[in-house]
Amino acid sequence: MKKIFALIIGAFLLALAFSTQSSSMLPDFKTSNATIITDHNQTRWAVFIGYSGGFTYWHHRILQNNDVQTLKRLLLTHGWDEDHIRCFLEKDATKDAILNTSFAWLQGAGENDLIVYFVFMHGYYLPVDLPPIDEPDGKDERIFPYDPHYATWNWSVYIVDDEYAARFNTLKSHNIVIIFDTCHSGGMIDGSSDFGGSGRVVLTSCGVDEAACMFLPRLHWLFPYYLIQGLRGGADLNHDGFVSAEEALNYTERPVAFHSTINNLIFNHRLTAQHPQLSDGWPSVENNTEELKLIEL
Ligand SMILES: [Ca+2]
Ligand SMILES: [Ca+2]
Ligand SMILES: [Ca+2]
Ligand SMILES: [Ca+2]
């Protein structure tokens, strides 16, 4: 009897999810006619980091690849040049490439340049707060890069948030947007030695104790799906013709919480949700009321 009841509830929620997805679909703003922000002193840079876990996680990889390629196309039609976009995906997403190669390349960005840095990885936490001691819950967060000696994640090879975040302090740009789609990604901005800082806006797909969901009906991960819809124009809440990084996060909050609730009820039988998080340090941590324009519509 319980099983029948659960099936009925599941079917109802599934139907609700699909109907809401349809109604929440935004018009696909035509990017080919987009005008470009004409600040000749600013070059736009982008980095994509992604490892989906190898062959066993082929479904993760399909969705992640769709996220990356869609976002890359969107940037290419909004002022980014192909030679200012670098991708470190799957076998290229080694610890060395992430910590050294990607940041060596970004040393070319000047202080007025705009950098958008995406991370699509498996994320978790450590049982301890490694020096520097910076975490409110006593645990640093970590991500798992590709290891050529393993077919999937090697749990002993990881990058701790403190070490990763410190690399951003080597960059000259005062206009940096960092976007994490990883489980526990809220933990990337909860410590005092984490990614938050002046001249930066950090967007995370979920809270520190939350998992990031897939969005199978759309062949995307959930947070990137709504991020893309927002960057295409849906997030321009003040109708000034720009989507700021802050607006983009704001746009994702409600649909991501809603659809993750449905997803977790159906697949995990738990009433939990995914809540995107923002660290707004732009223009500075002390005065962050202005918004960092990311996309001109
Ligand atoms: Ca620490
Ligand atoms: Ca930390
Ligand atoms: Ca942290
Ligand atoms: Ca701001």
PDB file of C-alpha atoms and ligand atoms in Angstrom:
ATOM      1  CA  MET A   1       0.000   0.000   0.000  1.00  0.00           C
ATOM      2  CA  LYS A   2       2.831   2.340   0.919  1.00  0.00           C
ATOM      3  CA  LYS A   3       4.535   1.593  -2.375  1.00  0.00           C
ATOM      4  CA  ILE A   4       1.381   2.367  -4.380  1.00  0.00           C
ATOM      5  CA  PHE A   5       0.962   5.627  -2.487  1.00  0.00           C
ATOM      6  CA  ALA A   6       4.589   6.556  -3.108  1.00  0.00           C
ATOM      7  CA  LEU A   7       4.202   5.771  -6.805  1.00  0.00           C
ATOM      8  CA  ILE A   8       1.102   7.968  -7.103  1.00  0.00           C
ATOM      9  CA  ILE A   9       2.842  10.836  -5.299  1.00  0.00           C
ATOM     10  CA  GLY A  10       5.950  10.360  -7.458  1.00  0.00           C
ATOM     11  CA  ALA A  11       3.937  10.401 -10.708  1.00  0.00           C
ATOM     12  CA  PHE A  12       2.092  13.530  -9.578  1.00  0.00           C
ATOM     13  CA  LEU A  13       5.301  15.348  -8.701  1.00  0.00           C
ATOM     14  CA  LEU A  14       6.930  14.265 -11.948  1.00  0.00           C
ATOM     15  CA  ALA A  15       3.994  15.638 -13.923  1.00  0.00           C
ATOM     16  CA  LEU A  16       4.183  18.841 -11.903  1.00  0.00           C
ATOM     17  CA  ALA A  17       7.907  19.122 -12.587  1.00  0.00           C
ATOM     18  CA  PHE A  18       7.481  18.744 -16.329  1.00  0.00           C
ATOM     19  CA  SER A  19       4.566  21.164 -16.499  1.00  0.00           C
ATOM     20  CA  THR A  20       6.498  23.756 -14.499  1.00  0.00           C
ATOM     21  CA  GLN A  21       9.578  23.275 -16.651  1.00  0.00           C
ATOM     22  CA  SER A  22       7.487  24.080 -19.707  1.00  0.00           C
ATOM     23  CA  SER A  23       5.928  27.172 -18.221  1.00  0.00           C
ATOM     24  CA  SER A  24       9.222  28.371 -16.768  1.00  0.00           C
ATOM     25  CA  MET A  25      11.050  28.016 -20.060  1.00  0.00           C
ATOM     26  CA  LEU A  26      12.070  31.454 -21.179  1.00  0.00           C
ATOM     27  CA  PRO A  27      12.192  32.654 -24.738  1.00  0.00           C
ATOM     28  CA  ASP A  28      15.498  31.691 -26.267  1.00  0.00           C
ATOM     29  CA  PHE A  29      16.887  35.183 -26.732  1.00  0.00           C
ATOM     30  CA  LYS A  30      18.633  35.445 -30.043  1.00  0.00           C
ATOM     31  CA  THR A  31      22.239  36.004 -29.225  1.00  0.00           C
ATOM     32  CA  SER A  32      23.417  36.526 -32.803  1.00  0.00           C
ATOM     33  CA  ASN A  33      22.058  40.080 -32.833  1.00  0.00           C
ATOM     34  CA  ALA A  34      23.532  40.929 -29.460  1.00  0.00           C
ATOM     35  CA  THR A  35      25.480  44.139 -29.216  1.00  0.00           C
ATOM     36  CA  ILE A  36      28.849  43.963 -27.551  1.00  0.00           C
ATOM     37  CA  ILE A  37      29.903  46.044 -24.583  1.00  0.00           C
ATOM     38  CA  THR A  38      32.176  48.571 -26.262  1.00  0.00           C
ATOM     39  CA  ASP A  39      34.803  49.100 -23.620  1.00  0.00           C
ATOM     40  CA  HIS A  40      37.987  48.892 -25.656  1.00  0.00           C
ATOM     41  CA  ASN A  41      40.053  48.854 -22.494  1.00  0.00           C
ATOM     42  CA  GLN A  42      38.488  45.618 -21.331  1.00  0.00           C
ATOM     43  CA  THR A  43      39.258  42.150 -22.661  1.00  0.00           C
ATOM     44  CA  ARG A  44      37.008  39.267 -21.650  1.00  0.00           C
ATOM     45  CA  TRP A  45      38.562  36.013 -20.479  1.00  0.00           C
ATOM     46  CA  ALA A  46      36.948  32.687 -19.584  1.00  0.00           C
ATOM     47  CA  VAL A  47      38.111  29.395 -18.103  1.00  0.00           C
ATOM     48  CA  PHE A  48      36.090  26.194 -17.916  1.00  0.00           C
ATOM     49  CA  ILE A  49      37.236  23.480 -15.481  1.00  0.00           C
ATOM     50  CA  GLY A  50      35.311  20.187 -15.528  1.00  0.00           C
ATOM     51  CA  TYR A  51      35.713  16.532 -14.614  1.00  0.00           C
ATOM     52  CA  SER A  52      32.638  14.314 -14.508  1.00  0.00           C
ATOM     53  CA  GLY A  53      34.187  11.141 -13.050  1.00  0.00           C
ATOM     54  CA  GLY A  54      35.173   9.043 -16.051  1.00  0.00           C
ATOM     55  CA  PHE A  55      33.394   6.452 -18.172  1.00  0.00           C
ATOM     56  CA  THR A  56      31.140   5.093 -15.390  1.00  0.00           C
ATOM     57  CA  TYR A  57      29.634   8.553 -15.030  1.00  0.00           C
ATOM     58  CA  TRP A  58      28.914   8.970 -18.735  1.00  0.00           C
ATOM     59  CA  HIS A  59      25.528  10.549 -17.954  1.00  0.00           C
ATOM     60  CA  HIS A  60      27.208  13.210 -15.788  1.00  0.00           C
ATOM     61  CA  ARG A  61      29.562  13.874 -18.654  1.00  0.00           C
ATOM     62  CA  ILE A  62      26.806  14.337 -21.256  1.00  0.00           C
ATOM     63  CA  LEU A  63      25.034  16.918 -19.106  1.00  0.00           C
ATOM     64  CA  GLN A  64      28.249  18.680 -18.148  1.00  0.00           C
ATOM     65  CA  ASN A  65      29.437  18.866 -21.720  1.00  0.00           C
ATOM     66  CA  ASN A  66      26.089  20.374 -22.678  1.00  0.00           C
ATOM     67  CA  ASP A  67      26.491  22.989 -19.916  1.00  0.00           C
ATOM     68  CA  VAL A  68      30.011  23.911 -21.003  1.00  0.00           C
ATOM     69  CA  GLN A  69      29.301  24.068 -24.736  1.00  0.00           C
ATOM     70  CA  THR A  70      26.113  26.105 -24.266  1.00  0.00           C
ATOM     71  CA  LEU A  71      27.842  28.585 -21.967  1.00  0.00           C
ATOM     72  CA  LYS A  72      30.829  28.831 -24.285  1.00  0.00           C
ATOM     73  CA  ARG A  73      28.586  29.624 -27.277  1.00  0.00           C
ATOM     74  CA  LEU A  74      26.820  32.236 -25.184  1.00  0.00           C
ATOM     75  CA  LEU A  75      30.116  33.929 -24.307  1.00  0.00           C
ATOM     76  CA  LEU A  76      31.309  33.834 -27.922  1.00  0.00           C
ATOM     77  CA  THR A  77      28.261  35.821 -28.987  1.00  0.00           C
ATOM     78  CA  HIS A  78      28.676  38.355 -26.182  1.00  0.00           C
ATOM     79  CA  GLY A  79      32.173  39.725 -26.519  1.00  0.00           C
ATOM     80  CA  TRP A  80      34.504  36.824 -25.749  1.00  0.00           C
ATOM     81  CA  ASP A  81      36.981  35.723 -28.425  1.00  0.00           C
ATOM     82  CA  GLU A  82      37.804  32.068 -28.973  1.00  0.00           C
ATOM     83  CA  ASP A  83      41.457  32.675 -28.114  1.00  0.00           C
ATOM     84  CA  HIS A  84      40.464  34.097 -24.726  1.00  0.00           C
ATOM     85  CA  ILE A  85      38.545  31.004 -23.641  1.00  0.00           C
ATOM     86  CA  ARG A  86      40.442  28.012 -22.216  1.00  0.00           C
ATOM     87  CA  CYS A  87      38.830  24.670 -21.376  1.00  0.00           C
ATOM     88  CA  PHE A  88      40.357  22.101 -19.018  1.00  0.00           C
ATOM     89  CA  LEU A  89      37.864  19.262 -19.306  1.00  0.00           C
ATOM     90  CA  GLU A  90      37.969  15.574 -18.351  1.00  0.00           C
ATOM     91  CA  LYS A  91      41.555  14.329 -18.913  1.00  0.00           C
ATOM     92  CA  ASP A  92      42.804  17.913 -19.116  1.00  0.00           C
ATOM     93  CA  ALA A  93      41.390  18.739 -15.677  1.00  0.00           C
ATOM     94  CA  THR A  94      44.429  17.605 -13.690  1.00  0.00           C
ATOM     95  CA  LYS A  95      45.444  19.200 -10.411  1.00  0.00           C
ATOM     96  CA  ASP A  96      48.483  20.735 -12.073  1.00  0.00           C
ATOM     97  CA  ALA A  97      46.461  22.157 -14.973  1.00  0.00           C
ATOM     98  CA  ILE A  98      43.887  23.640 -12.618  1.00  0.00           C
ATOM     99  CA  LEU A  99      46.270  25.184 -10.094  1.00  0.00           C
ATOM    100  CA  ASN A 100      49.113  26.142 -12.412  1.00  0.00           C
ATOM    101  CA  THR A 101      48.292  26.181 -16.138  1.00  0.00           C
ATOM    102  CA  SER A 102      44.939  27.978 -15.875  1.00  0.00           C
ATOM    103  CA  PHE A 103      46.344  30.691 -13.599  1.00  0.00           C
ATOM    104  CA  ALA A 104      49.558  31.107 -15.592  1.00  0.00           C
ATOM    105  CA  TRP A 105      47.372  31.850 -18.627  1.00  0.00           C
ATOM    106  CA  LEU A 106      45.201  34.297 -16.684  1.00  0.00           C
ATOM    107  CA  GLN A 107      48.268  36.320 -15.689  1.00  0.00           C
ATOM    108  CA  GLY A 108      47.755  38.004 -19.078  1.00  0.00           C
ATOM    109  CA  ALA A 109      44.528  39.641 -17.871  1.00  0.00           C
ATOM    110  CA  GLY A 110      44.853  43.308 -16.895  1.00  0.00           C
ATOM    111  CA  GLU A 111      43.172  44.965 -13.941  1.00  0.00           C
ATOM    112  CA  ASN A 112      40.219  46.247 -15.989  1.00  0.00           C
ATOM    113  CA  ASP A 113      39.664  42.943 -17.794  1.00  0.00           C
ATOM    114  CA  LEU A 114      36.701  40.710 -17.048  1.00  0.00           C
ATOM    115  CA  ILE A 115      37.339  37.077 -16.074  1.00  0.00           C
ATOM    116  CA  VAL A 116      34.647  34.440 -15.747  1.00  0.00           C
ATOM    117  CA  TYR A 117      35.891  31.179 -14.236  1.00  0.00           C
ATOM    118  CA  PHE A 118      33.629  28.099 -14.220  1.00  0.00           C
ATOM    119  CA  VAL A 119      34.178  24.946 -12.140  1.00  0.00           C
ATOM    120  CA  PHE A 120      32.106  21.809 -12.819  1.00  0.00           C
ATOM    121  CA  MET A 121      33.495  19.132 -10.508  1.00  0.00           C
ATOM    122  CA  HIS A 122      32.777  16.634  -7.776  1.00  0.00           C
ATOM    123  CA  GLY A 123      32.935  18.510  -4.492  1.00  0.00           C
ATOM    124  CA  TYR A 124      33.048  17.395  -0.878  1.00  0.00           C
ATOM    125  CA  TYR A 125      34.528  18.513   2.422  1.00  0.00           C
ATOM    126  CA  LEU A 126      37.391  17.506   4.648  1.00  0.00           C
ATOM    127  CA  PRO A 127      36.892  16.287   8.222  1.00  0.00           C
ATOM    128  CA  VAL A 128      39.243  19.076   9.369  1.00  0.00           C
ATOM    129  CA  ASP A 129      40.103  22.719   8.746  1.00  0.00           C
ATOM    130  CA  LEU A 130      43.652  22.709   7.420  1.00  0.00           C
ATOM    131  CA  PRO A 131      45.885  25.776   8.000  1.00  0.00           C
ATOM    132  CA  PRO A 132      44.992  28.545   7.503  1.00  0.00           C
ATOM    133  CA  ILE A 133      42.231  27.955  10.062  1.00  0.00           C
ATOM    134  CA  ASP A 134      39.325  29.747   8.390  1.00  0.00           C
ATOM    135  CA  GLU A 135      36.145  27.665   8.496  1.00  0.00           C
ATOM    136  CA  PRO A 136      33.070  28.378  10.657  1.00  0.00           C
ATOM    137  CA  ASP A 137      32.214  24.649  10.759  1.00  0.00           C
ATOM    138  CA  GLY A 138      35.791  23.420  11.161  1.00  0.00           C
ATOM    139  CA  LYS A 139      35.895  21.792   7.697  1.00  0.00           C
ATOM    140  CA  ASP A 140      37.594  22.952   4.523  1.00  0.00           C
ATOM    141  CA  GLU A 141      35.988  22.067   1.207  1.00  0.00           C
ATOM    142  CA  ARG A 142      37.725  20.263  -1.665  1.00  0.00           C
ATOM    143  CA  ILE A 143      37.232  19.278  -5.298  1.00  0.00           C
ATOM    144  CA  PHE A 144      38.484  16.175  -7.090  1.00  0.00           C
ATOM    145  CA  PRO A 145      40.477  16.621 -10.318  1.00  0.00           C
ATOM    146  CA  TYR A 146      41.300  13.998 -12.943  1.00  0.00           C
ATOM    147  CA  ASP A 147      44.101  11.600 -12.005  1.00  0.00           C
ATOM    148  CA  PRO A 148      45.686   9.765 -14.969  1.00  0.00           C
ATOM    149  CA  HIS A 149      46.292   6.698 -12.750  1.00  0.00           C
ATOM    150  CA  TYR A 150      42.600   6.213 -11.924  1.00  0.00           C
ATOM    151  CA  ALA A 151      39.533   5.507 -14.054  1.00  0.00           C
ATOM    152  CA  THR A 152      37.439   7.713 -11.792  1.00  0.00           C
ATOM    153  CA  TRP A 153      38.068  10.065  -8.866  1.00  0.00           C
ATOM    154  CA  ASN A 154      41.104   9.306  -6.758  1.00  0.00           C
ATOM    155  CA  TRP A 155      39.910  10.265  -3.276  1.00  0.00           C
ATOM    156  CA  SER A 156      43.452  10.983  -2.118  1.00  0.00           C
ATOM    157  CA  VAL A 157      44.045  13.575  -4.870  1.00  0.00           C
ATOM    158  CA  TYR A 158      42.097  16.757  -4.253  1.00  0.00           C
ATOM    159  CA  ILE A 159      42.365  20.535  -4.176  1.00  0.00           C
ATOM    160  CA  VAL A 160      41.470  22.305  -0.918  1.00  0.00           C
ATOM    161  CA  ASP A 161      39.483  25.549  -1.138  1.00  0.00           C
ATOM    162  CA  ASP A 162      42.196  27.561   0.689  1.00  0.00           C
ATOM    163  CA  GLU A 163      44.892  26.614  -1.810  1.00  0.00           C
ATOM    164  CA  TYR A 164      42.652  27.073  -4.849  1.00  0.00           C
ATOM    165  CA  ALA A 165      41.295  30.439  -3.676  1.00  0.00           C
ATOM    166  CA  ALA A 166      44.808  31.778  -3.023  1.00  0.00           C
ATOM    167  CA  ARG A 167      45.563  31.448  -6.745  1.00  0.00           C
ATOM    168  CA  PHE A 168      42.975  34.146  -7.490  1.00  0.00           C
ATOM    169  CA  ASN A 169      44.974  36.562  -5.306  1.00  0.00           C
ATOM    170  CA  THR A 170      47.754  36.370  -7.942  1.00  0.00           C
ATOM    171  CA  LEU A 171      45.500  37.858 -10.653  1.00  0.00           C
ATOM    172  CA  LYS A 172      45.451  41.554 -11.532  1.00  0.00           C
ATOM    173  CA  SER A 173      41.808  41.794 -12.631  1.00  0.00           C
ATOM    174  CA  HIS A 174      39.317  43.556 -10.363  1.00  0.00           C
ATOM    175  CA  ASN A 175      36.402  42.068 -12.283  1.00  0.00           C
ATOM    176  CA  ILE A 176      36.284  38.352 -11.571  1.00  0.00           C
ATOM    177  CA  VAL A 177      33.217  36.104 -11.606  1.00  0.00           C
ATOM    178  CA  ILE A 178      33.750  32.599 -10.201  1.00  0.00           C
ATOM    179  CA  ILE A 179      30.987  30.041 -10.735  1.00  0.00           C
ATOM    180  CA  PHE A 180      30.911  26.653  -8.981  1.00  0.00           C
ATOM    181  CA  ASP A 181      28.605  23.806  -9.918  1.00  0.00           C
ATOM    182  CA  THR A 182      29.755  21.245  -7.370  1.00  0.00           C
ATOM    183  CA  CYS A 183      28.179  19.531  -4.382  1.00  0.00           C
ATOM    184  CA  HIS A 184      28.798  21.467  -1.127  1.00  0.00           C
ATOM    185  CA  SER A 185      29.854  24.484  -3.213  1.00  0.00           C
ATOM    186  CA  GLY A 186      28.458  26.941  -0.649  1.00  0.00           C
ATOM    187  CA  GLY A 187      31.529  25.879   1.316  1.00  0.00           C
ATOM    188  CA  MET A 188      33.704  27.591  -1.251  1.00  0.00           C
ATOM    189  CA  ILE A 189      32.652  30.943   0.227  1.00  0.00           C
ATOM    190  CA  ASP A 190      32.075  30.160   3.923  1.00  0.00           C
ATOM    191  CA  GLY A 191      35.658  30.480   5.165  1.00  0.00           C
ATOM    192  CA  SER A 192      37.762  33.617   5.582  1.00  0.00           C
ATOM    193  CA  SER A 193      40.483  32.138   3.312  1.00  0.00           C
ATOM    194  CA  ASP A 194      37.996  30.960   0.687  1.00  0.00           C
ATOM    195  CA  PHE A 195      37.049  32.481  -2.689  1.00  0.00           C
ATOM    196  CA  GLY A 196      35.197  35.607  -1.555  1.00  0.00           C
ATOM    197  CA  GLY A 197      37.041  38.915  -1.814  1.00  0.00           C
ATOM    198  CA  SER A 198      37.071  42.423  -3.257  1.00  0.00           C
ATOM    199  CA  GLY A 199      36.727  42.675  -7.020  1.00  0.00           C
ATOM    200  CA  ARG A 200      34.931  39.334  -7.185  1.00  0.00           C
ATOM    201  CA  VAL A 201      31.464  37.875  -7.354  1.00  0.00           C
ATOM    202  CA  VAL A 202      31.224  34.170  -6.547  1.00  0.00           C
ATOM    203  CA  LEU A 203      28.166  32.116  -7.507  1.00  0.00           C
ATOM    204  CA  THR A 204      27.680  28.618  -6.090  1.00  0.00           C
ATOM    205  CA  SER A 205      25.111  26.033  -7.120  1.00  0.00           C
ATOM    206  CA  CYS A 206      24.128  24.978  -3.591  1.00  0.00           C
ATOM    207  CA  GLY A 207      24.692  25.468   0.126  1.00  0.00           C
ATOM    208  CA  VAL A 208      27.571  24.091   2.154  1.00  0.00           C
ATOM    209  CA  ASP A 209      25.602  21.011   3.272  1.00  0.00           C
ATOM    210  CA  GLU A 210      23.765  20.422   0.006  1.00  0.00           C
ATOM    211  CA  ALA A 211      24.172  18.355  -3.149  1.00  0.00           C
ATOM    212  CA  ALA A 212      23.949  19.696  -6.709  1.00  0.00           C
ATOM    213  CA  CYS A 213      21.235  18.037  -8.830  1.00  0.00           C
ATOM    214  CA  MET A 214      20.997  17.008 -12.447  1.00  0.00           C
ATOM    215  CA  PHE A 215      18.117  18.239 -14.611  1.00  0.00           C
ATOM    216  CA  LEU A 216      17.621  15.235 -16.858  1.00  0.00           C
ATOM    217  CA  PRO A 217      14.585  16.490 -18.826  1.00  0.00           C
ATOM    218  CA  ARG A 218      16.752  19.370 -20.102  1.00  0.00           C
ATOM    219  CA  LEU A 219      20.032  17.418 -20.427  1.00  0.00           C
ATOM    220  CA  HIS A 220      21.758  19.930 -18.172  1.00  0.00           C
ATOM    221  CA  TRP A 221      22.760  20.084 -14.536  1.00  0.00           C
ATOM    222  CA  LEU A 222      20.108  22.040 -12.674  1.00  0.00           C
ATOM    223  CA  PHE A 223      21.995  25.182 -11.622  1.00  0.00           C
ATOM    224  CA  PRO A 224      23.759  25.704 -14.984  1.00  0.00           C
ATOM    225  CA  TYR A 225      20.445  25.286 -16.784  1.00  0.00           C
ATOM    226  CA  TYR A 226      18.877  28.230 -14.974  1.00  0.00           C
ATOM    227  CA  LEU A 227      22.112  30.197 -15.069  1.00  0.00           C
ATOM    228  CA  ILE A 228      22.052  29.909 -18.864  1.00  0.00           C
ATOM    229  CA  GLN A 229      18.401  30.991 -19.016  1.00  0.00           C
ATOM    230  CA  GLY A 230      19.256  33.964 -16.833  1.00  0.00           C
ATOM    231  CA  LEU A 231      22.277  35.005 -18.892  1.00  0.00           C
ATOM    232  CA  ARG A 232      20.150  34.837 -22.039  1.00  0.00           C
ATOM    233  CA  GLY A 233      18.079  37.679 -20.650  1.00  0.00           C
ATOM    234  CA  GLY A 234      15.718  36.314 -18.031  1.00  0.00           C
ATOM    235  CA  ALA A 235      17.866  37.616 -15.182  1.00  0.00           C
ATOM    236  CA  ASP A 236      17.856  41.280 -16.268  1.00  0.00           C
ATOM    237  CA  LEU A 237      15.580  42.217 -13.406  1.00  0.00           C
ATOM    238  CA  ASN A 238      16.147  45.998 -13.590  1.00  0.00           C
ATOM    239  CA  HIS A 239      15.756  46.016 -17.412  1.00  0.00           C
ATOM    240  CA  ASP A 240      18.930  47.995 -18.042  1.00  0.00           C
ATOM    241  CA  GLY A 241      19.992  45.770 -20.937  1.00  0.00           C
ATOM    242  CA  PHE A 242      22.672  43.954 -18.948  1.00  0.00           C
ATOM    243  CA  VAL A 243      22.721  40.788 -16.905  1.00  0.00           C
ATOM    244  CA  SER A 244      24.971  41.285 -13.912  1.00  0.00           C
ATOM    245  CA  ALA A 245      26.605  38.414 -12.045  1.00  0.00           C
ATOM    246  CA  GLU A 246      24.502  39.307  -9.006  1.00  0.00           C
ATOM    247  CA  GLU A 247      21.276  39.253 -11.055  1.00  0.00           C
ATOM    248  CA  ALA A 248      22.204  35.900 -12.574  1.00  0.00           C
ATOM    249  CA  LEU A 249      22.465  34.280  -9.155  1.00  0.00           C
ATOM    250  CA  ASN A 250      19.249  35.879  -7.983  1.00  0.00           C
ATOM    251  CA  TYR A 251      17.449  34.493 -11.040  1.00  0.00           C
ATOM    252  CA  THR A 252      18.466  30.896 -10.295  1.00  0.00           C
ATOM    253  CA  GLU A 253      17.381  30.817  -6.658  1.00  0.00           C
ATOM    254  CA  ARG A 254      13.693  29.980  -6.848  1.00  0.00           C
ATOM    255  CA  PRO A 255      13.580  27.529  -9.793  1.00  0.00           C
ATOM    256  CA  VAL A 256      16.650  25.655  -8.535  1.00  0.00           C
ATOM    257  CA  ALA A 257      15.143  25.305  -5.048  1.00  0.00           C
ATOM    258  CA  PHE A 258      11.837  24.143  -6.527  1.00  0.00           C
ATOM    259  CA  HIS A 259      13.131  21.603  -9.020  1.00  0.00           C
ATOM    260  CA  SER A 260      15.737  20.205  -6.629  1.00  0.00           C
ATOM    261  CA  THR A 261      12.976  19.585  -4.091  1.00  0.00           C
ATOM    262  CA  ILE A 262      11.037  17.572  -6.672  1.00  0.00           C
ATOM    263  CA  ASN A 263      14.173  15.753  -7.788  1.00  0.00           C
ATOM    264  CA  ASN A 264      15.180  14.806  -4.252  1.00  0.00           C
ATOM    265  CA  LEU A 265      11.688  13.622  -3.356  1.00  0.00           C
ATOM    266  CA  ILE A 266      11.490  11.347  -6.389  1.00  0.00           C
ATOM    267  CA  PHE A 267      15.010   9.963  -6.485  1.00  0.00           C
ATOM    268  CA  ASN A 268      16.186  10.210  -2.869  1.00  0.00           C
ATOM    269  CA  HIS A 269      12.849  10.146  -0.994  1.00  0.00           C
ATOM    270  CA  ARG A 270      13.982  13.126   1.042  1.00  0.00           C
ATOM    271  CA  LEU A 271      12.554  16.596   1.463  1.00  0.00           C
ATOM    272  CA  THR A 272      15.721  18.585   0.756  1.00  0.00           C
ATOM    273  CA  ALA A 273      16.519  21.380  -1.662  1.00  0.00           C
ATOM    274  CA  GLN A 274      19.477  23.026  -3.352  1.00  0.00           C
ATOM    275  CA  HIS A 275      19.981  26.729  -2.616  1.00  0.00           C
ATOM    276  CA  PRO A 276      22.414  28.730  -4.804  1.00  0.00           C
ATOM    277  CA  GLN A 277      24.665  31.087  -2.822  1.00  0.00           C
ATOM    278  CA  LEU A 278      26.294  34.446  -3.574  1.00  0.00           C
ATOM    279  CA  SER A 279      29.458  36.104  -2.320  1.00  0.00           C
ATOM    280  CA  ASP A 280      29.328  39.711  -3.541  1.00  0.00           C
ATOM    281  CA  GLY A 281      32.670  41.483  -3.230  1.00  0.00           C
ATOM    282  CA  TRP A 282      32.180  43.840  -6.178  1.00  0.00           C
ATOM    283  CA  PRO A 283      33.271  46.528  -6.492  1.00  0.00           C
ATOM    284  CA  SER A 284      34.617  45.778  -3.013  1.00  0.00           C
ATOM    285  CA  VAL A 285      33.668  43.794   0.062  1.00  0.00           C
ATOM    286  CA  GLU A 286      33.171  47.057   1.968  1.00  0.00           C
ATOM    287  CA  ASN A 287      30.890  48.610  -0.681  1.00  0.00           C
ATOM    288  CA  ASN A 288      29.246  46.028  -2.922  1.00  0.00           C
ATOM    289  CA  THR A 289      26.037  47.764  -3.952  1.00  0.00           C
ATOM    290  CA  GLU A 290      27.007  48.251  -7.618  1.00  0.00           C
ATOM    291  CA  GLU A 291      26.668  45.227  -9.862  1.00  0.00           C
ATOM    292  CA  LEU A 292      29.237  43.563 -12.113  1.00  0.00           C
ATOM    293  CA  LYS A 293      27.844  43.584 -15.662  1.00  0.00           C
ATOM    294  CA  LEU A 294      28.504  40.211 -17.252  1.00  0.00           C
ATOM    295  CA  ILE A 295      26.360  40.043 -20.407  1.00  0.00           C
ATOM    296  CA  GLU A 296      25.015  42.873 -22.597  1.00  0.00           C
ATOM    297  CA  LEU A 297      21.719  41.850 -24.179  1.00  0.00           C
TER     298      LEU A 297
HETATM  299 CA    CA B   1      41.427  26.057   6.130  1.00  0.00          CA
HETATM  300 CA    CA B   2      38.758  27.099   3.653  1.00  0.00          CA
HETATM  301 CA    CA B   3      35.195  26.501   2.905  1.00  0.00          CA
HETATM  302 CA    CA B   4      27.826  44.024  -6.130  1.00  0.00          CA
END
